[in-house]
Amino acid sequence: MYKLMTPGPTQVRENVRMARSQVCTNPDLDSEFYDYYKETCELISGLLETRNETLILDGEGILGLEAACASLTEPGDSVLVIDNGVYGRGFADFAAMYGAKVTFYKASYTKAIDMDEFRAFLKKNHNFKYASLVHCDTPSGVLNPVEEIGQELHKYGILSIVDSVSAMFGEPLCVDAGRLDLVCGGSQKALSAPPGLAFVTVSEAAKKAMENRKTPIASFYANLLVFKDYYKNQWFPYTMPISDIYGLRTALENVKADTDRYKRHARLGELTRQRVRHMGLSLYLENGYSNTVTVIRVPEGVNASEILEAMKREHHIMIAGSFDVLSGQVIRIGHMGENANEKDVTETLDALEAVMTAYIK
């Protein structure tokens, strides 16, 4: 068994595992479960400081991203994709799949979005239905100022879809202050529940845009409107994964009780970056460091996969590589959620130092 120090999935606390073993009711027929589901959604909204409705979806975090795009996009819509990372660029695939005309705002993959440059771009280019953006782009670990970006988009009447899967609950996020319309999260990152659930906060403006479409949403499972009036009608569009939601609720209660979580993530993120530099290694980023994941450049002449295998073989610790344009170039340590504790982070860094000392002669 490996110590899991990847940037998701993360370690799962025992009370979350036990919550998933509770006796199940029939979630379609039991009115008490409708209350439980609604209260769990409201707990997410409260933690994200929003009055917007939250919906929990039966699918890994990527379902929330596709559902947001599917529900907003009509053929021919002009959509802005903010691209300063692999996941940022990847939003274009969803938007195009549902018929959008995509414009990219391209920026460096090693830096957070520069707000002065973005404001200047929007001043000249703002005829978009919505914009997609990523809070923490996990492959590179870059953290973007999504609340500032959301406020700027709102000034021009541009709706926003935010991927906060790898930042949510590990980095502060105030959805209402950022005027953010659709914000997507997942169970297996800083929330530290098993993979399998996505959740999306939905603003009234986003709901209005979905309801006033000229064409039907080209999906059922990735259609957020199918949840409309679910509580009033006591009807879910599909059978809810009740055991997963029991676990999710306990994980959310863990997060709510952890009032020091953002300070802890910041402290351990900085500790990791300092130790990496002390080892003589280079961070991938120039700025915009996330406190949920640290991305480290692989030194020339060193094989990334050999580092990962040595960490597992010699220290029983699992960290991650990356993919797409970063494949083989970097390794990643996830210090989010249950991973974000001094003991595990220190053990991981000690092990990495030992491995790198052996590989760098």
PDB file of C-alpha atoms in Angstrom, residues 3-5 11 317 338-349:
ATOM      1  CA  LYS A   3       1.167   6.701   0.806  1.00  0.00           C
ATOM      2  CA  LEU A   4      -0.928   8.708  -1.638  1.00  0.00           C
ATOM      3  CA  MET A   5       0.611  12.148  -2.261  1.00  0.00           C
ATOM      4  CA  GLN A  11      -6.053  10.286   1.012  1.00  0.00           C
ATOM      5  CA  ILE A 317       5.039   6.931  -1.680  1.00  0.00           C
ATOM      6  CA  GLU A 338      -5.962  14.998   3.824  1.00  0.00           C
ATOM      7  CA  ASN A 339      -2.521  15.045   2.137  1.00  0.00           C
ATOM      8  CA  ALA A 340      -1.896  18.489   3.628  1.00  0.00           C
ATOM      9  CA  ASN A 341      -0.364  17.472   6.938  1.00  0.00           C
ATOM     10  CA  GLU A 342       3.175  18.097   8.156  1.00  0.00           C
ATOM     11  CA  LYS A 343       4.108  14.450   8.681  1.00  0.00           C
ATOM     12  CA  ASP A 344       3.178  13.201   5.220  1.00  0.00           C
ATOM     13  CA  VAL A 345       4.528  16.238   3.399  1.00  0.00           C
ATOM     14  CA  THR A 346       7.853  16.062   5.251  1.00  0.00           C
ATOM     15  CA  GLU A 347       8.186  12.304   4.658  1.00  0.00           C
ATOM     16  CA  THR A 348       7.482  12.824   0.966  1.00  0.00           C
ATOM     17  CA  LEU A 349      10.057  15.578   0.642  1.00  0.00           C
TER      18      LEU A 349
END
